[in-house]
Short mmCIF file of C-alpha atoms in Angstrom, two decimals:
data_model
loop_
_atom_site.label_atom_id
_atom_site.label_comp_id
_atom_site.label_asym_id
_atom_site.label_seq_id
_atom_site.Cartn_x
_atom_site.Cartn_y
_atom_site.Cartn_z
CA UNK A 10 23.93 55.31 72.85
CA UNK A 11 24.85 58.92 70.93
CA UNK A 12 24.14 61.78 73.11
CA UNK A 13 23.55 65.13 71.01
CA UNK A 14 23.24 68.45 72.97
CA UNK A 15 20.24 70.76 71.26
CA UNK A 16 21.79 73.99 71.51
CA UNK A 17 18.99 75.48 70.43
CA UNK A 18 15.89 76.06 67.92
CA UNK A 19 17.18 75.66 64.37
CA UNK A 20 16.99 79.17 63.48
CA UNK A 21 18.69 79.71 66.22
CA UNK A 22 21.47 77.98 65.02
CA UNK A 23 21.47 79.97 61.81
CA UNK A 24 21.83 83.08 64.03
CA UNK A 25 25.67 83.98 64.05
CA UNK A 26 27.90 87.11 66.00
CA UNK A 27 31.29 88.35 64.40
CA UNK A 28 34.34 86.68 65.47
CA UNK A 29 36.34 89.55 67.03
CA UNK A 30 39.75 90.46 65.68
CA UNK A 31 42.24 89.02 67.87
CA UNK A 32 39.56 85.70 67.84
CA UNK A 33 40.38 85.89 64.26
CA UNK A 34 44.20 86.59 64.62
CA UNK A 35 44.64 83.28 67.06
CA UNK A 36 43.05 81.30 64.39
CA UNK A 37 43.96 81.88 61.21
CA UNK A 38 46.83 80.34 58.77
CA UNK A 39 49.76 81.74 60.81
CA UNK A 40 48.38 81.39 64.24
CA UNK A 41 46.28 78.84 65.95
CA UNK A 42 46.99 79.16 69.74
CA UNK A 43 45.12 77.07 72.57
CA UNK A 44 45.27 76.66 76.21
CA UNK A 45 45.01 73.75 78.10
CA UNK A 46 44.21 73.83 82.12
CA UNK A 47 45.32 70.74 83.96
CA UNK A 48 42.72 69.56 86.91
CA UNK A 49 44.92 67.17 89.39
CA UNK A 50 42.73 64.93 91.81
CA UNK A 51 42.93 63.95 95.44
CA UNK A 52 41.50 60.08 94.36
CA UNK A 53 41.23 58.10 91.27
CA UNK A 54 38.54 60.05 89.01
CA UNK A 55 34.97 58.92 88.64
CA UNK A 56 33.80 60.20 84.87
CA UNK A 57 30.37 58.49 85.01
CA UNK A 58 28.89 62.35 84.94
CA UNK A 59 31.27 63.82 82.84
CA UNK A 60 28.83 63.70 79.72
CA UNK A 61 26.25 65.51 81.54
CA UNK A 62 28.08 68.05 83.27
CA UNK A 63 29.49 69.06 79.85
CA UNK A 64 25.89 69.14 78.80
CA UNK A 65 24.47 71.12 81.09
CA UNK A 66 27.14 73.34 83.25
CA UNK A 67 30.27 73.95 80.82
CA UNK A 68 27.81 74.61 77.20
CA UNK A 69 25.40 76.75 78.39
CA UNK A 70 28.49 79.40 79.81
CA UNK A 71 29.02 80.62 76.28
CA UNK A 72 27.59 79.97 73.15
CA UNK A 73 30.86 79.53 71.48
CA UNK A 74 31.65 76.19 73.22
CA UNK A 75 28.66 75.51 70.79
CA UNK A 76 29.54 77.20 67.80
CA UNK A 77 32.49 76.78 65.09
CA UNK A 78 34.11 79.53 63.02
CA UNK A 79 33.26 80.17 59.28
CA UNK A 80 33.86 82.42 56.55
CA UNK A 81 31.10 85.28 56.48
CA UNK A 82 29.40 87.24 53.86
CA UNK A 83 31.11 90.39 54.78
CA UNK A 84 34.40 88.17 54.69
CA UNK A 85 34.98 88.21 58.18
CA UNK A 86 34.63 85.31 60.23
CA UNK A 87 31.49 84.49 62.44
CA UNK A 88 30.60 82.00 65.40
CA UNK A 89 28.06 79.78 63.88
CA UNK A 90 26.16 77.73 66.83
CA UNK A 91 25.98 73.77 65.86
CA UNK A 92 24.37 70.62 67.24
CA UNK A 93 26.79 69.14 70.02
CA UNK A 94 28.10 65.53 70.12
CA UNK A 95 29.80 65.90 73.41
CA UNK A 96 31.57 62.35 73.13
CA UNK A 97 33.39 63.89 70.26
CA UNK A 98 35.11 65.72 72.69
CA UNK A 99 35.98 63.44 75.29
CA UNK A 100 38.90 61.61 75.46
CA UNK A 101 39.74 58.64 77.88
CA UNK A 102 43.44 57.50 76.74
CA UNK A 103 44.74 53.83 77.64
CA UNK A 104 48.08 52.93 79.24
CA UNK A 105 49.57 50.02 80.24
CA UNK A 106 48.67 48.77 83.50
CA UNK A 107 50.94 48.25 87.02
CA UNK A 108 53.51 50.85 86.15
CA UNK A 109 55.95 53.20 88.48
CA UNK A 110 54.28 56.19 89.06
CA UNK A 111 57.75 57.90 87.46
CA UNK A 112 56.90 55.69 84.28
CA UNK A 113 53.15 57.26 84.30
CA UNK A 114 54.52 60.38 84.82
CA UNK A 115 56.41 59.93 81.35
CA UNK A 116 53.59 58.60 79.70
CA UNK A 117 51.16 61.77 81.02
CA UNK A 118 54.41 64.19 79.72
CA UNK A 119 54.02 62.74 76.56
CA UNK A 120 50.35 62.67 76.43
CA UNK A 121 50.02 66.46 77.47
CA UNK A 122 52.56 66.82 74.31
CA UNK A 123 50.74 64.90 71.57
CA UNK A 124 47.49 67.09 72.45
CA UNK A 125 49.90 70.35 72.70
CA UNK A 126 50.67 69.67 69.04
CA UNK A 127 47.50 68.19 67.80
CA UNK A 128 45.45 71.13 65.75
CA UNK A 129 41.79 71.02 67.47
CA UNK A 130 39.54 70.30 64.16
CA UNK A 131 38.05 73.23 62.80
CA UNK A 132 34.56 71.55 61.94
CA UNK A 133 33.76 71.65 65.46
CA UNK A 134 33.10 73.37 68.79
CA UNK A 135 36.80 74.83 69.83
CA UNK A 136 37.37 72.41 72.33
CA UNK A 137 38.20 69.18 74.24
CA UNK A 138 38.09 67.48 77.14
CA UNK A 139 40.78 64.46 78.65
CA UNK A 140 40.61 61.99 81.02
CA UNK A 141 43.53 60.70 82.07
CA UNK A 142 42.65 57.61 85.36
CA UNK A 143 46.49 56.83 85.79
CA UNK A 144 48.11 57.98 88.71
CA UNK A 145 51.36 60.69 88.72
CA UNK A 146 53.49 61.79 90.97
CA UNK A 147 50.98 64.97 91.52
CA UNK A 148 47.97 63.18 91.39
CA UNK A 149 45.73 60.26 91.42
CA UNK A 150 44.26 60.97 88.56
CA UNK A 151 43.92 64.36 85.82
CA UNK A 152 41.33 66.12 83.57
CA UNK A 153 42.59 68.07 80.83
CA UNK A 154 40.44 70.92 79.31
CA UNK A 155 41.98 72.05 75.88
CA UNK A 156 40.27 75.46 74.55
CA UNK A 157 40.91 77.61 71.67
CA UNK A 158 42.65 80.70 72.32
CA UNK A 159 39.68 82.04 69.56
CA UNK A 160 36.72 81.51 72.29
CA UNK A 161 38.25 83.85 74.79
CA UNK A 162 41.78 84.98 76.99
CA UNK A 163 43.02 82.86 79.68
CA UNK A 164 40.29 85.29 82.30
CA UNK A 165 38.02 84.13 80.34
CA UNK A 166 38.51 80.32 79.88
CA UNK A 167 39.15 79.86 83.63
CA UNK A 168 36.03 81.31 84.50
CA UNK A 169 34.25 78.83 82.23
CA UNK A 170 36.10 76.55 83.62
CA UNK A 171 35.85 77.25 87.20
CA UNK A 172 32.28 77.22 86.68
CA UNK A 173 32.13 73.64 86.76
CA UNK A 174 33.60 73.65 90.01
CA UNK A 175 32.27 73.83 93.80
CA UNK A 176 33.90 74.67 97.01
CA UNK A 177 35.07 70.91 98.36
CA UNK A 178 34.26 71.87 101.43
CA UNK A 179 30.55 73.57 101.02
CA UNK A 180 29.49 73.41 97.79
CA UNK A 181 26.29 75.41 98.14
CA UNK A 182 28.82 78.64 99.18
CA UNK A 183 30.88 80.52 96.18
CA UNK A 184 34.22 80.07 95.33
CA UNK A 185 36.35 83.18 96.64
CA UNK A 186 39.28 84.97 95.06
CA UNK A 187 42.00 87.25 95.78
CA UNK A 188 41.36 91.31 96.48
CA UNK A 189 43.56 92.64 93.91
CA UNK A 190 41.50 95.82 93.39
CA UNK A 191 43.83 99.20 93.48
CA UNK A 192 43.48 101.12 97.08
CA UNK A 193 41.32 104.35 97.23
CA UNK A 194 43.38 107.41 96.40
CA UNK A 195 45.77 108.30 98.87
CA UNK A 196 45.51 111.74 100.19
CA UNK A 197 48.98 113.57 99.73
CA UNK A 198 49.74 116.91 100.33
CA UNK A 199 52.45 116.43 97.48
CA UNK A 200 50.42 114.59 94.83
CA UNK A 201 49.87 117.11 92.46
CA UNK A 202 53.53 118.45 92.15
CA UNK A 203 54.26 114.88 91.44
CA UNK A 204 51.49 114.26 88.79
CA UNK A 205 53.22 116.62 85.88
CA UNK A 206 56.62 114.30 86.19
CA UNK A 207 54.59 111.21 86.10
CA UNK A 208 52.62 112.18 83.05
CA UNK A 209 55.85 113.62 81.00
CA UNK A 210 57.76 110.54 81.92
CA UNK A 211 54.69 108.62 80.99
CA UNK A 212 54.73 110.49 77.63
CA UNK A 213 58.39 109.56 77.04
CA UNK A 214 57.95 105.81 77.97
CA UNK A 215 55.22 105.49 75.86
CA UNK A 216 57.36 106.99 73.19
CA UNK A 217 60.25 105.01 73.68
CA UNK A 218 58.41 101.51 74.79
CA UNK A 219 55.79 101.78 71.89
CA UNK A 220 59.10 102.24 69.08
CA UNK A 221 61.23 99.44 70.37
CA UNK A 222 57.99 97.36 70.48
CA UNK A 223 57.61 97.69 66.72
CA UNK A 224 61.00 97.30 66.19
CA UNK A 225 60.85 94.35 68.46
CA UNK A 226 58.20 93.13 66.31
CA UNK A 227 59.37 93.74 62.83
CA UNK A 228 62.77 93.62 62.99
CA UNK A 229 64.65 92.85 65.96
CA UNK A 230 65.42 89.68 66.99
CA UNK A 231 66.56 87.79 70.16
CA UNK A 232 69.71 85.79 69.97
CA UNK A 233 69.58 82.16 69.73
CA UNK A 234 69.71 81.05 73.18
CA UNK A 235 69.77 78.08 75.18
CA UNK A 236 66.08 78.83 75.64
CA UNK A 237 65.37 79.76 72.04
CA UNK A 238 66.37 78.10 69.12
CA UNK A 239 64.80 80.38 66.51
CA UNK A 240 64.09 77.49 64.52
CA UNK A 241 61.01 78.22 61.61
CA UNK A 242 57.56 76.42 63.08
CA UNK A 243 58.53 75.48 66.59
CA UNK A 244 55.14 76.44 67.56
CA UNK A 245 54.64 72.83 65.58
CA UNK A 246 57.60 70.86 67.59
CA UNK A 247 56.75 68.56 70.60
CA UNK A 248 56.99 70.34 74.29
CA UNK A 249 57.57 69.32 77.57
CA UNK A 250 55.59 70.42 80.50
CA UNK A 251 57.50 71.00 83.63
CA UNK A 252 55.45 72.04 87.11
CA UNK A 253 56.98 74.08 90.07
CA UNK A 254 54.98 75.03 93.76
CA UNK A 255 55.98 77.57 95.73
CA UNK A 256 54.73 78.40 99.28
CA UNK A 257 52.68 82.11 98.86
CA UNK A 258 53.35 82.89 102.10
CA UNK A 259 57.40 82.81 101.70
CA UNK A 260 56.70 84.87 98.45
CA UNK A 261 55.36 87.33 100.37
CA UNK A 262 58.06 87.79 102.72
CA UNK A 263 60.19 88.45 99.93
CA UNK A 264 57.21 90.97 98.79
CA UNK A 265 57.28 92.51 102.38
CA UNK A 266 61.40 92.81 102.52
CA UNK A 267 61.23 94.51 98.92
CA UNK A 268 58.07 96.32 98.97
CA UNK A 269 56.92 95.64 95.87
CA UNK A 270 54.31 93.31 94.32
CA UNK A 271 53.58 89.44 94.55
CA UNK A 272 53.89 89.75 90.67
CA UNK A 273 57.25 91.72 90.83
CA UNK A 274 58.81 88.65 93.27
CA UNK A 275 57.55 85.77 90.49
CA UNK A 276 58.61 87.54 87.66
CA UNK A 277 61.89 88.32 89.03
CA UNK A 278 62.32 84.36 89.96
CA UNK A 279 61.84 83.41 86.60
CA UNK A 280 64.04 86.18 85.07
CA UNK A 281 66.73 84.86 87.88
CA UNK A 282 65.90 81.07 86.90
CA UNK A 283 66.13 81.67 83.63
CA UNK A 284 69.67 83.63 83.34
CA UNK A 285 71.02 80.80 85.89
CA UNK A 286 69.73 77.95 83.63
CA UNK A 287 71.45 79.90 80.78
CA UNK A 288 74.45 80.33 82.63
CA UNK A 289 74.53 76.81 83.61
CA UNK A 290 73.96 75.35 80.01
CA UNK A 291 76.09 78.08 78.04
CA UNK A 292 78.38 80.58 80.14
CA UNK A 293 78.89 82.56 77.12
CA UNK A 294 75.47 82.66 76.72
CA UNK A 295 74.18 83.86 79.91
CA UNK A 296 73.65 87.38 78.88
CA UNK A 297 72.93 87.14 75.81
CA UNK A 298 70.15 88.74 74.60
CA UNK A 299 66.95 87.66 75.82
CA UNK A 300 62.82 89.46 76.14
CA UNK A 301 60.02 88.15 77.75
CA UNK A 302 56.74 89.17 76.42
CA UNK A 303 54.66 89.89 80.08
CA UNK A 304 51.01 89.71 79.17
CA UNK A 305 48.80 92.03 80.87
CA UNK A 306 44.85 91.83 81.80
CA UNK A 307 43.69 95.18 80.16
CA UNK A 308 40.25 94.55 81.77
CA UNK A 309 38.58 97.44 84.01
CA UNK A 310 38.35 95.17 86.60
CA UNK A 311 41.02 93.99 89.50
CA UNK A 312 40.42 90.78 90.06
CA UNK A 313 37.65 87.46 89.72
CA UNK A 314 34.10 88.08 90.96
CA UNK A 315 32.42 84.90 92.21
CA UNK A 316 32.02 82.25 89.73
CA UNK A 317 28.12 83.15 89.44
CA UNK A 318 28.81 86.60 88.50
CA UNK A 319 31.53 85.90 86.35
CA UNK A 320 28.58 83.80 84.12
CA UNK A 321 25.26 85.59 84.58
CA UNK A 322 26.16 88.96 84.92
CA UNK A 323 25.69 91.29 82.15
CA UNK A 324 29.07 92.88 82.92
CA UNK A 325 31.08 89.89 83.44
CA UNK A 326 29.68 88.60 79.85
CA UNK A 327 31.03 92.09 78.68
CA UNK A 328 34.39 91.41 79.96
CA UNK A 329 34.29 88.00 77.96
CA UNK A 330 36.86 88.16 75.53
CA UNK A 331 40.51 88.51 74.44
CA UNK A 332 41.08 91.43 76.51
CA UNK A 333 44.71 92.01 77.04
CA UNK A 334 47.99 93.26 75.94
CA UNK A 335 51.90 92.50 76.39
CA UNK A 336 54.77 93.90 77.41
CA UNK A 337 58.66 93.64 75.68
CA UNK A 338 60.92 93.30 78.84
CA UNK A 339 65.00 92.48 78.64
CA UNK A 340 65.42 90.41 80.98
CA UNK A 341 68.20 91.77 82.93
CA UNK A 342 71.78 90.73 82.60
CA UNK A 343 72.90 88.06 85.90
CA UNK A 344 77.07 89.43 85.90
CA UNK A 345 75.72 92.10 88.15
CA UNK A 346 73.80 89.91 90.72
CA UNK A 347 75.97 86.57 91.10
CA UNK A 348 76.56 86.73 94.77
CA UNK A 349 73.78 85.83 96.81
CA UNK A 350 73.70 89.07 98.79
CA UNK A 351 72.52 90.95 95.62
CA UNK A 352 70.41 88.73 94.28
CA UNK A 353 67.21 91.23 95.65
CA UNK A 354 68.66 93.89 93.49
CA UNK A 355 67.84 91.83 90.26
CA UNK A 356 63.89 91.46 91.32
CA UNK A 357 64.43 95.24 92.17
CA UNK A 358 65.82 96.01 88.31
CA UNK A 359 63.00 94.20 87.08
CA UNK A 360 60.36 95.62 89.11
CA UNK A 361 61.54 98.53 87.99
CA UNK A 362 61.48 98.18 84.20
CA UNK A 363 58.21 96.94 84.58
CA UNK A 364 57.04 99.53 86.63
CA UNK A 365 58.28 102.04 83.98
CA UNK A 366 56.14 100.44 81.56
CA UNK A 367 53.42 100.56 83.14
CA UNK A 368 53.96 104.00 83.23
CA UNK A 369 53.08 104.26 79.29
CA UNK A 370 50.78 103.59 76.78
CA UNK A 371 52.25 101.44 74.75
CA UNK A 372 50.37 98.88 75.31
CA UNK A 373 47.12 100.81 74.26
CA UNK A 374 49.06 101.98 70.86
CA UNK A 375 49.92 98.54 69.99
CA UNK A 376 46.47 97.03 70.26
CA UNK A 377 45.72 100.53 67.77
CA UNK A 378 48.51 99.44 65.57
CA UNK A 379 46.55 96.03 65.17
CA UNK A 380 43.63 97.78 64.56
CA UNK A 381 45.02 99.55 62.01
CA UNK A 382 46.98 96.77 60.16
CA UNK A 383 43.69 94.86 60.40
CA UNK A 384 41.86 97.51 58.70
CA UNK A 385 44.24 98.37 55.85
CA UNK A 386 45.75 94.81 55.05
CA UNK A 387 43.55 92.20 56.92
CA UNK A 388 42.97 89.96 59.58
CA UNK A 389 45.79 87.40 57.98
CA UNK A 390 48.72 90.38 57.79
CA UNK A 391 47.96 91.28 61.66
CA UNK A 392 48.10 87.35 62.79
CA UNK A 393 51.63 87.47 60.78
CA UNK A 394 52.60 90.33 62.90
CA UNK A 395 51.62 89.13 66.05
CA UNK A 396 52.98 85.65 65.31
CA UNK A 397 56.38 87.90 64.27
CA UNK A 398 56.71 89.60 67.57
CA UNK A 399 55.95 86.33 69.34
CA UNK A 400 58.42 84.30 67.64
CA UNK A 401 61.16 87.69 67.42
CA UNK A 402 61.49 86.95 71.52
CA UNK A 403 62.20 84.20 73.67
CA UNK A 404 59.57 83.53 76.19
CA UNK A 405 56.15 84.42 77.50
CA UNK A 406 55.22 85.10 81.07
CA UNK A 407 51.41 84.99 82.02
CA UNK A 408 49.50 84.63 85.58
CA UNK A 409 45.87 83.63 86.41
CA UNK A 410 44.58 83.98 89.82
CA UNK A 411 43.02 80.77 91.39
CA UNK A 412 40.63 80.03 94.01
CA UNK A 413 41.33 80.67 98.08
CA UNK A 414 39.42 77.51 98.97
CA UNK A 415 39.94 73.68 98.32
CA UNK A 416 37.62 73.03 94.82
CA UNK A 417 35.62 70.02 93.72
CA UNK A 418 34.30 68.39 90.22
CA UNK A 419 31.18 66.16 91.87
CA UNK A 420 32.57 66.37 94.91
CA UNK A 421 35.89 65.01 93.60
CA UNK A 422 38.35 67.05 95.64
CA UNK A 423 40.84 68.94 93.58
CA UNK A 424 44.35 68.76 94.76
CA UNK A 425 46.19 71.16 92.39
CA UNK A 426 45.53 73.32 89.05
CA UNK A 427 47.89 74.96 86.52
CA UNK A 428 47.44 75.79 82.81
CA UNK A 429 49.54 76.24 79.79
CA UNK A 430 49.73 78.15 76.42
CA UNK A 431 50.53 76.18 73.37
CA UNK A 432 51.31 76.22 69.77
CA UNK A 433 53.41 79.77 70.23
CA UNK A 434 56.57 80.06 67.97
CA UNK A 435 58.71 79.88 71.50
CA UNK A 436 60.49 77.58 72.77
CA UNK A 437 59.87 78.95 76.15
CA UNK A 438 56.37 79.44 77.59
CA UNK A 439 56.08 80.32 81.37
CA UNK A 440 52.58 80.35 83.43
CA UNK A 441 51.70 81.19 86.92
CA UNK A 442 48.47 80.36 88.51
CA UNK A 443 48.06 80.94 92.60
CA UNK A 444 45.81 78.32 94.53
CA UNK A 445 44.78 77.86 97.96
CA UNK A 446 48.23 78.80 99.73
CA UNK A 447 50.68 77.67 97.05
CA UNK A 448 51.52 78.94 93.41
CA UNK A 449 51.91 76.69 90.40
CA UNK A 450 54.88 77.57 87.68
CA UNK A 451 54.25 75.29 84.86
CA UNK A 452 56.80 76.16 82.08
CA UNK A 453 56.14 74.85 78.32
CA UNK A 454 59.70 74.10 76.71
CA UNK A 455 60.80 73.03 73.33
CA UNK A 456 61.57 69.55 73.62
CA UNK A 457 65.42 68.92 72.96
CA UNK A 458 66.45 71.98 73.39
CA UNK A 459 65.84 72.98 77.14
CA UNK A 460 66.29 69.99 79.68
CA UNK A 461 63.04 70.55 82.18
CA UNK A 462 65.04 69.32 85.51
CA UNK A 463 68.16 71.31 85.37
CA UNK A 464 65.83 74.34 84.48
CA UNK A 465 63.89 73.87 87.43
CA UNK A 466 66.51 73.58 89.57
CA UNK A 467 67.69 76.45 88.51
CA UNK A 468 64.48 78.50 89.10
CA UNK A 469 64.27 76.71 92.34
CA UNK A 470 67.88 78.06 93.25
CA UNK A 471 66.55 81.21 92.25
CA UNK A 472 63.95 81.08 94.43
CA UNK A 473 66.24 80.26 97.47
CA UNK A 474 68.53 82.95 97.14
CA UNK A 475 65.74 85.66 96.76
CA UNK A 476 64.10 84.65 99.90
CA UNK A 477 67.25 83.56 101.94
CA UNK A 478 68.51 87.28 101.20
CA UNK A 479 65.03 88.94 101.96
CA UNK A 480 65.04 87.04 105.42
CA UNK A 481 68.48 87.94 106.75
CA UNK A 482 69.03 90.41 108.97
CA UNK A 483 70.01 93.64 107.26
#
């Protein structure tokens, strides 16, 4: 029997709000970007109330998981809300039976690929949901939630998606999240003559980071790498998806011994990884040329509020959205650091670059650059440009912040969570998402042209020297 979801009265439907520009820019002819969280369970999955959790938890969030994107009057796209046939959107693949879990594990590789690659049809809602009942070597069983870029940023789309979820271990309390809010102001008896340096070195790193961003973006372009093969449309070749856990509390030593930030240590681990996997595969290649674009939450907030507030607050619908902006960072060069007793110094060189950039406005100017290239040539001309400075470097680095406690889906205990960003002209795509005690490194790589074990060993390695060296006595 068909199950349609009313979304509403019909002239409700015919109601419509603007698509906002960087909804437009992620789908458009040169761009179409999703995301796709990966749900790993504890026990083999029961999806007997999968249709009407959809129905009436995961729709009502936001009315664009009910709405498609069309052409306005005024030319400029709107959301226009639909009728729902939420077994459209459900998936249940089929694969053989009595296999190794190392042969499922191939099979759910190549599964996460074909949907990676697959456009998500544009004549309806923005997204899709899979159920995959074969066991891996991570799980017993997976969901896969594949959403448009176009509906909201990765803040967003978790907190849709974490919305479906309890606490497994009392689901009638909240789900709580990490404190990442900025400390009260520090009373110094030398802050103000240090506030006039700050701001003209701000002024100069704007100046600096904002012109070799354009450049960057327009002209400039990374070598071809053992991570990037420059290649025209890789956004449209098949991936693999390769998953790392780390143990938060050793990252934090390393935090502790360096005094800097949990986000310093990761990105420094994959900077490491990545120069060591480079090094490994090409010597001559190791320090070559290579930026990361680090995306950045430009939200007001610090951190998650509880998953109610996050949905029915007025404020947290305000933050809905694609609110952030990104960062050009060289990744530094790995002659420098080889022996093991200096391999700190390379999360220190990083931390510091970053830290300088933070230290600018550049990341305001570009989203004003958009703004003005979306104004004066269209929505079309700023999706090339983006699409340009994504496919001018060689990776991407983004981080969500997960849940303290265990989580559920109908009191299916969840036993891990990561996500990853597809259809980007890279061949390299890194994501970080923290859970419980452990973080999850899932890394998106052009199939054929970087091998997923030897690069996880080498980030692994990476790993083992940093905190090895932050542990030893100094």
């Amino acid at each position: 029997m068909e199950l349609r979801v009313k979304v509403g009265r019909v002239e409700d439907m015919e109601k419509s709000e603007p698509v906002s520009p960087t909804g437009q820019y992620f789908n458009s002819s040169v761009l179409s970007v999703s995301v796709m969280s990966v749900l790993e369970f504890e026990n083999p999955i029961d999806d007997s109330s999968s249709l009407a959790l959809i129905n009436n938890v995961f729709l009502p969030i936001n009315t664009r998981f009910s709405s498609i994107m069309v052409d306005g009057k005024d030319g400029e796209k709107h959301w226009k809300r639909v009728e729902v046939k939420v077994e459209d959107h459900i998936t249940v693949p089929n694969f053989p039976k009595g296999l190794s879990l190392k042969s499922y594990d191939n099979y759910f590789n190549d599964y996460l690929s074909k949907i990676a690659t697959n456009p998500l049809p544009q004549t309806k809602p923005l997204w899709e949901v899979h159920i995959i009942k074969y066991p891996t070597s991570n799980a017993s069983g997976s969901v896969v939630f594949k959403l448009h870029h176009a509906l909201g940023d990765g803040f967003s789309l978790m907190g849709a998606l974490l919305s479906c979820l309890q606490r497994a271990d009392n689901p009638s309390l909240p789900l709580t999240f990490p404190n990442f809010q900025k400390s009260g102001k520090v009373s110094d008896p030398e802050i103000n003559k240090r506030l006039i340096p700050q701001a003209l070195s701000g002024a100069i790193n704007t100046v600096l980071d904002f012109g070799w961003s354009v450049l960057k973006s327009s002209f400039l372009e990374d070598s071809q790498t053992p991570i990037r093969s420059g290649k025209d449309g890789v956004e449209f070749r098949p991936i693999n998806i390769m998953t790392m856990t780390f143990s938060l509390d050793q990252i934090k030593k390393i935090k502790c011994s360096l005094q800097v930030t949990i986000n310093d240590v990761v990105t420094g681990m994959i900077f490491l990884g990545t120069r060591l996997y480079m090094e490994a595969t090409n010597d001559e290649a190791k320090n070559a040329n290579a930026t990361a674009l680090v995306l950045l939450n430009t939200r007001s907030i610090g951190g998650y509020k509880s998953v109610d507030e996050m949905v029915q607050n007025q404020e947290a619908q305000i933050q809905w959205g694609n609110q952030f902006g990104f960062m050009h960072v060289s990744l530094p060069e790995l002659s420098r650091y080889e022996k093991s007793l200096n391999t700190l110094k390379f999360v220190q060189e990083t931390q510091s670059v970053i830290k300088r950039k933070r230290n600018s406005s550049a990341v305001y100017l570009t989203g004003m650059l958009l703004e003005s290239v979306r104004k004066y040539r269209g929505s079309e001309a700023t999706a090339g440009y983006i699409h340009s400075t994504l496919k001018n470097s060689s990776m991407t680095v983004s981080n969500m912040i997960g849940p303290l406690e265990k989580m559920a889906l109908v009191n299916q205990p969840i036993k891990g969570l990561y996500f990853m960003v597809v259809n980007v002209p890279q061949s390299l795509t890194v994501t970080i998402m923290s859970y419980m005690d452990q973080l999850r490194v899932a890394v998106g790589m052009e199939k054929g042209l970087i091998d997923p074990v030897k690069f996880k060993i080498c980030t692994e390695k990476a790993f083992n020297m940093m905190f090895n060296a932050a542990v030893e006595p100094r």
